PDB file of C-alpha atoms and ligand atoms in Angstrom:
ATOM      1  CA  MET A   1      -3.700 -23.427  12.747  1.00  0.00           C
ATOM      2  CA  LEU A   2      -4.967 -21.736   9.590  1.00  0.00           C
ATOM      3  CA  SER A   3      -7.029 -23.978   7.354  1.00  0.00           C
ATOM      4  CA  THR A   4      -5.597 -24.723   3.902  1.00  0.00           C
ATOM      5  CA  VAL A   5      -8.288 -22.724   2.087  1.00  0.00           C
ATOM      6  CA  LEU A   6      -7.898 -19.683   4.313  1.00  0.00           C
ATOM      7  CA  HIS A   7      -4.118 -19.852   4.083  1.00  0.00           C
ATOM      8  CA  LYS A   8      -4.328 -19.900   0.263  1.00  0.00           C
ATOM      9  CA  ALA A   9      -6.881 -17.064   0.199  1.00  0.00           C
ATOM     10  CA  ILE A  10      -4.731 -14.820   2.438  1.00  0.00           C
ATOM     11  CA  ASN A  11      -1.673 -15.443   0.254  1.00  0.00           C
ATOM     12  CA  GLU A  12      -3.808 -14.425  -2.747  1.00  0.00           C
ATOM     13  CA  GLN A  13      -4.944 -11.306  -0.900  1.00  0.00           C
ATOM     14  CA  ILE A  14      -1.301 -10.308  -0.347  1.00  0.00           C
ATOM     15  CA  ASN A  15      -0.892 -10.404  -4.118  1.00  0.00           C
ATOM     16  CA  LYS A  16      -4.050  -8.330  -4.646  1.00  0.00           C
ATOM     17  CA  GLU A  17      -2.822  -5.649  -2.238  1.00  0.00           C
ATOM     18  CA  PHE A  18       0.578  -5.463  -3.931  1.00  0.00           C
ATOM     19  CA  TYR A  19      -1.135  -5.326  -7.325  1.00  0.00           C
ATOM     20  CA  SER A  20      -3.224  -2.400  -6.007  1.00  0.00           C
ATOM     21  CA  SER A  21       0.004  -0.694  -4.967  1.00  0.00           C
ATOM     22  CA  TYR A  22       1.465  -1.270  -8.425  1.00  0.00           C
ATOM     23  CA  LEU A  23      -1.683   0.053 -10.128  1.00  0.00           C
ATOM     24  CA  TYR A  24      -1.696   3.261  -8.080  1.00  0.00           C
ATOM     25  CA  LEU A  25       2.034   3.695  -8.578  1.00  0.00           C
ATOM     26  CA  ALA A  26       1.449   3.520 -12.361  1.00  0.00           C
ATOM     27  CA  MET A  27      -1.300   6.131 -11.979  1.00  0.00           C
ATOM     28  CA  SER A  28       1.034   8.293  -9.882  1.00  0.00           C
ATOM     29  CA  ALA A  29       3.628   8.174 -12.666  1.00  0.00           C
ATOM     30  CA  HIS A  30       0.935   9.050 -15.234  1.00  0.00           C
ATOM     31  CA  PHE A  31      -0.199  12.119 -13.302  1.00  0.00           C
ATOM     32  CA  ASP A  32       3.377  13.249 -12.843  1.00  0.00           C
ATOM     33  CA  THR A  33       3.865  12.983 -16.611  1.00  0.00           C
ATOM     34  CA  VAL A  34       0.816  15.169 -17.312  1.00  0.00           C
ATOM     35  CA  ASN A  35       1.989  17.812 -14.829  1.00  0.00           C
ATOM     36  CA  LEU A  36      -0.519  17.176 -12.070  1.00  0.00           C
ATOM     37  CA  PRO A  37       1.815  16.742  -9.067  1.00  0.00           C
ATOM     38  CA  GLY A  38      -1.028  16.824  -6.522  1.00  0.00           C
ATOM     39  CA  PHE A  39      -2.882  13.960  -8.211  1.00  0.00           C
ATOM     40  CA  SER A  40       0.450  12.149  -8.445  1.00  0.00           C
ATOM     41  CA  ASN A  41       1.076  12.692  -4.708  1.00  0.00           C
ATOM     42  CA  TRP A  42      -2.365  11.298  -3.844  1.00  0.00           C
ATOM     43  CA  MET A  43      -1.727   8.171  -5.905  1.00  0.00           C
ATOM     44  CA  LYS A  44       1.772   7.668  -4.502  1.00  0.00           C
ATOM     45  CA  LEU A  45       0.429   7.784  -0.932  1.00  0.00           C
ATOM     46  CA  GLN A  46      -2.314   5.379  -1.965  1.00  0.00           C
ATOM     47  CA  ALA A  47       0.325   3.043  -3.425  1.00  0.00           C
ATOM     48  CA  ASP A  48       2.242   3.200  -0.116  1.00  0.00           C
ATOM     49  CA  GLU A  49      -0.952   2.414   1.820  1.00  0.00           C
ATOM     50  CA  GLU A  50      -1.599  -0.637  -0.339  1.00  0.00           C
ATOM     51  CA  GLN A  51       1.894  -1.888   0.311  1.00  0.00           C
ATOM     52  CA  GLY A  52       1.092  -1.486   4.013  1.00  0.00           C
ATOM     53  CA  HIS A  53      -2.071  -3.554   3.543  1.00  0.00           C
ATOM     54  CA  GLY A  54      -0.076  -6.309   1.842  1.00  0.00           C
ATOM     55  CA  MET A  55       2.411  -6.265   4.705  1.00  0.00           C
ATOM     56  CA  LYS A  56      -0.373  -6.534   7.301  1.00  0.00           C
ATOM     57  CA  PHE A  57      -1.505  -9.821   5.710  1.00  0.00           C
ATOM     58  CA  TYR A  58       2.125 -10.924   5.344  1.00  0.00           C
ATOM     59  CA  SER A  59       2.818 -10.333   9.063  1.00  0.00           C
ATOM     60  CA  TYR A  60      -0.443 -12.020  10.001  1.00  0.00           C
ATOM     61  CA  LEU A  61       0.515 -15.218   8.175  1.00  0.00           C
ATOM     62  CA  LEU A  62       3.876 -15.254   9.940  1.00  0.00           C
ATOM     63  CA  GLU A  63       2.193 -14.663  13.328  1.00  0.00           C
ATOM     64  CA  ARG A  64       0.009 -17.695  12.648  1.00  0.00           C
ATOM     65  CA  GLY A  65       3.044 -19.786  11.718  1.00  0.00           C
ATOM     66  CA  ALA A  66       1.847 -20.059   8.103  1.00  0.00           C
ATOM     67  CA  LYS A  67       4.042 -19.882   5.022  1.00  0.00           C
ATOM     68  CA  VAL A  68       4.090 -16.661   2.995  1.00  0.00           C
ATOM     69  CA  GLU A  69       3.970 -17.440  -0.721  1.00  0.00           C
ATOM     70  CA  LEU A  70       4.651 -14.419  -2.872  1.00  0.00           C
ATOM     71  CA  ALA A  71       3.382 -14.776  -6.439  1.00  0.00           C
ATOM     72  CA  ALA A  72       4.174 -12.684  -9.528  1.00  0.00           C
ATOM     73  CA  ILE A  73       2.494  -9.277  -9.617  1.00  0.00           C
ATOM     74  CA  ALA A  74       0.645  -8.587 -12.883  1.00  0.00           C
ATOM     75  CA  ALA A  75       1.535  -5.507 -14.914  1.00  0.00           C
ATOM     76  CA  PRO A  76      -0.930  -2.719 -14.083  1.00  0.00           C
ATOM     77  CA  VAL A  77      -3.176  -1.374 -16.827  1.00  0.00           C
ATOM     78  CA  ILE A  78      -4.612   2.147 -16.716  1.00  0.00           C
ATOM     79  CA  GLU A  79      -7.905   1.880 -18.561  1.00  0.00           C
ATOM     80  CA  GLY A  80      -9.107   5.469 -18.745  1.00  0.00           C
ATOM     81  CA  LYS A  81      -7.668   8.583 -20.344  1.00  0.00           C
ATOM     82  CA  THR A  82      -9.349  11.451 -18.506  1.00  0.00           C
ATOM     83  CA  ASN A  83      -8.821  12.204 -14.810  1.00  0.00           C
ATOM     84  CA  LEU A  84     -12.435  11.202 -14.170  1.00  0.00           C
ATOM     85  CA  GLU A  85     -12.037   7.867 -15.981  1.00  0.00           C
ATOM     86  CA  ILE A  86      -8.891   7.083 -13.999  1.00  0.00           C
ATOM     87  CA  PHE A  87     -10.589   7.782 -10.664  1.00  0.00           C
ATOM     88  CA  LYS A  88     -13.578   5.702 -11.773  1.00  0.00           C
ATOM     89  CA  GLN A  89     -11.127   2.846 -12.318  1.00  0.00           C
ATOM     90  CA  VAL A  90      -9.823   3.411  -8.761  1.00  0.00           C
ATOM     91  CA  GLN A  91     -13.394   3.234  -7.457  1.00  0.00           C
ATOM     92  CA  ALA A  92     -14.154   0.029  -9.381  1.00  0.00           C
ATOM     93  CA  HIS A  93     -10.874  -1.485  -8.240  1.00  0.00           C
ATOM     94  CA  GLU A  94     -11.611  -0.656  -4.595  1.00  0.00           C
ATOM     95  CA  ALA A  95     -15.080  -2.197  -4.945  1.00  0.00           C
ATOM     96  CA  SER A  96     -13.423  -5.408  -6.162  1.00  0.00           C
ATOM     97  CA  VAL A  97     -11.004  -5.342  -3.197  1.00  0.00           C
ATOM     98  CA  THR A  98     -13.957  -4.862  -0.822  1.00  0.00           C
ATOM     99  CA  ALA A  99     -15.648  -7.904  -2.372  1.00  0.00           C
ATOM    100  CA  SER A 100     -12.445  -9.876  -1.914  1.00  0.00           C
ATOM    101  CA  ILE A 101     -12.098  -8.850   1.769  1.00  0.00           C
ATOM    102  CA  ASN A 102     -15.766  -9.710   2.368  1.00  0.00           C
ATOM    103  CA  ALA A 103     -15.254 -13.127   0.770  1.00  0.00           C
ATOM    104  CA  LEU A 104     -12.242 -13.697   3.057  1.00  0.00           C
ATOM    105  CA  TYR A 105     -14.398 -12.796   6.045  1.00  0.00           C
ATOM    106  CA  GLU A 106     -17.104 -15.226   4.955  1.00  0.00           C
ATOM    107  CA  LEU A 107     -14.451 -17.912   4.638  1.00  0.00           C
ATOM    108  CA  ALA A 108     -13.107 -17.129   8.131  1.00  0.00           C
ATOM    109  CA  LEU A 109     -16.669 -17.475   9.471  1.00  0.00           C
ATOM    110  CA  LYS A 110     -17.140 -20.781   7.685  1.00  0.00           C
ATOM    111  CA  GLU A 111     -13.810 -22.076   8.993  1.00  0.00           C
ATOM    112  CA  LYS A 112     -14.627 -20.799  12.513  1.00  0.00           C
ATOM    113  CA  ASP A 113     -11.281 -18.968  12.513  1.00  0.00           C
ATOM    114  CA  TYR A 114     -11.891 -16.274  15.134  1.00  0.00           C
ATOM    115  CA  PRO A 115      -8.469 -14.524  15.047  1.00  0.00           C
ATOM    116  CA  THR A 116      -8.765 -14.091  11.266  1.00  0.00           C
ATOM    117  CA  GLN A 117     -12.246 -12.620  11.688  1.00  0.00           C
ATOM    118  CA  ILE A 118     -10.862 -10.051  14.149  1.00  0.00           C
ATOM    119  CA  MET A 119      -7.876  -9.232  11.907  1.00  0.00           C
ATOM    120  CA  LEU A 120     -10.214  -8.699   8.935  1.00  0.00           C
ATOM    121  CA  GLN A 121     -12.391  -6.211  10.807  1.00  0.00           C
ATOM    122  CA  TRP A 122      -9.648  -3.595  10.353  1.00  0.00           C
ATOM    123  CA  PHE A 123      -9.782  -4.164   6.575  1.00  0.00           C
ATOM    124  CA  ILE A 124     -13.570  -4.017   6.462  1.00  0.00           C
ATOM    125  CA  THR A 125     -13.480  -0.579   8.111  1.00  0.00           C
ATOM    126  CA  GLU A 126     -10.582   0.518   5.894  1.00  0.00           C
ATOM    127  CA  GLN A 127     -12.502  -0.389   2.727  1.00  0.00           C
ATOM    128  CA  VAL A 128     -15.347   1.953   3.710  1.00  0.00           C
ATOM    129  CA  GLU A 129     -12.797   4.783   3.808  1.00  0.00           C
ATOM    130  CA  GLU A 130     -11.070   3.688   0.598  1.00  0.00           C
ATOM    131  CA  GLU A 131     -14.351   3.680  -1.327  1.00  0.00           C
ATOM    132  CA  LYS A 132     -15.407   7.021   0.151  1.00  0.00           C
ATOM    133  CA  ASN A 133     -12.091   8.681  -0.782  1.00  0.00           C
ATOM    134  CA  ALA A 134     -12.488   7.643  -4.419  1.00  0.00           C
ATOM    135  CA  ALA A 135     -16.190   8.665  -4.492  1.00  0.00           C
ATOM    136  CA  ASP A 136     -15.383  12.139  -3.064  1.00  0.00           C
ATOM    137  CA  ILE A 137     -12.793  12.861  -5.753  1.00  0.00           C
ATOM    138  CA  ILE A 138     -15.104  11.538  -8.486  1.00  0.00           C
ATOM    139  CA  ALA A 139     -17.862  13.871  -7.272  1.00  0.00           C
ATOM    140  CA  GLN A 140     -15.489  16.836  -7.547  1.00  0.00           C
ATOM    141  CA  LEU A 141     -14.185  15.775 -10.962  1.00  0.00           C
ATOM    142  CA  ASP A 142     -17.785  15.386 -12.149  1.00  0.00           C
ATOM    143  CA  MET A 143     -18.466  18.954 -11.072  1.00  0.00           C
ATOM    144  CA  ILE A 144     -15.430  20.508 -12.702  1.00  0.00           C
ATOM    145  CA  GLN A 145     -15.527  18.516 -15.976  1.00  0.00           C
ATOM    146  CA  ASP A 146     -11.793  18.901 -16.635  1.00  0.00           C
ATOM    147  CA  LYS A 147     -11.944  22.732 -16.665  1.00  0.00           C
ATOM    148  CA  GLY A 148      -8.328  23.854 -16.415  1.00  0.00           C
ATOM    149  CA  THR A 149      -8.434  26.222 -13.447  1.00  0.00           C
ATOM    150  CA  ALA A 150     -10.640  23.949 -11.371  1.00  0.00           C
ATOM    151  CA  VAL A 151      -8.423  20.936 -12.120  1.00  0.00           C
ATOM    152  CA  LEU A 152      -5.412  22.930 -10.911  1.00  0.00           C
ATOM    153  CA  MET A 153      -7.270  23.817  -7.695  1.00  0.00           C
ATOM    154  CA  LEU A 154      -8.121  20.157  -7.089  1.00  0.00           C
ATOM    155  CA  ASP A 155      -4.519  19.230  -7.891  1.00  0.00           C
ATOM    156  CA  HIS A 156      -3.400  21.704  -5.227  1.00  0.00           C
ATOM    157  CA  GLN A 157      -5.818  20.148  -2.730  1.00  0.00           C
ATOM    158  CA  LEU A 158      -4.705  16.579  -3.483  1.00  0.00           C
ATOM    159  CA  GLY A 159      -1.108  17.719  -3.114  1.00  0.00           C
ATOM    160  CA  HIS A 160      -1.867  18.350   0.548  1.00  0.00           C
ATOM    161  CA  ARG A 161      -2.834  14.766   1.263  1.00  0.00           C
ATOM    162  CA  GLY A 162      -0.511  13.556   3.986  1.00  0.00           C
ATOM    163  CA  ARG A 163      -0.007  10.166   5.510  1.00  0.00           C
ATOM    164  CA  ASP A 164      -3.227   8.950   7.190  1.00  0.00           C
TER     165      ASP A 164
HETATM  166 FE1  FEO B   1      -5.956  -2.350   0.145  1.00  0.00          FE
HETATM  167 FE2  FEO B   1      -7.326  -0.050  -1.379  1.00  0.00          FE
HETATM  168  O1  FEO B   1      -7.464  -1.587  -0.418  1.00  0.00           O
END
């Protein structure tokens, strides 16, 4: 049986994953509005992935016979204005999710919950990829400094992101 603290923390993580989905969906809408369909596509796929992450935790709770408690999802706030600022927000957000996953893992160690430790290994690996994806785009945006033609080329490239 899941311990009370771990059960609560996993329910909170479900909310964090759905908030991430909401945040990236808001960013997808923003990029669509400013006529960058490739950036918008990248964010929409990211939003879908986050929903998938939330559902992985949701299914895990049910597999363990634990109650799923869905809480209200906060309204997302886009902090930056430029493309670079928005992707820096993505990077910072992913770093906070990584910290949250790591804290869950530490809790699973403390509680000697071996199945939860194994389940979390997938997320630990996934976070390495999530942080790298954001860092790669930031590096390119840093290089191109919002120069029109280069932004359009990057938009074209991001438009080709398919489902991982
Ligand atoms: Fe669900 Fe982007 O981590």
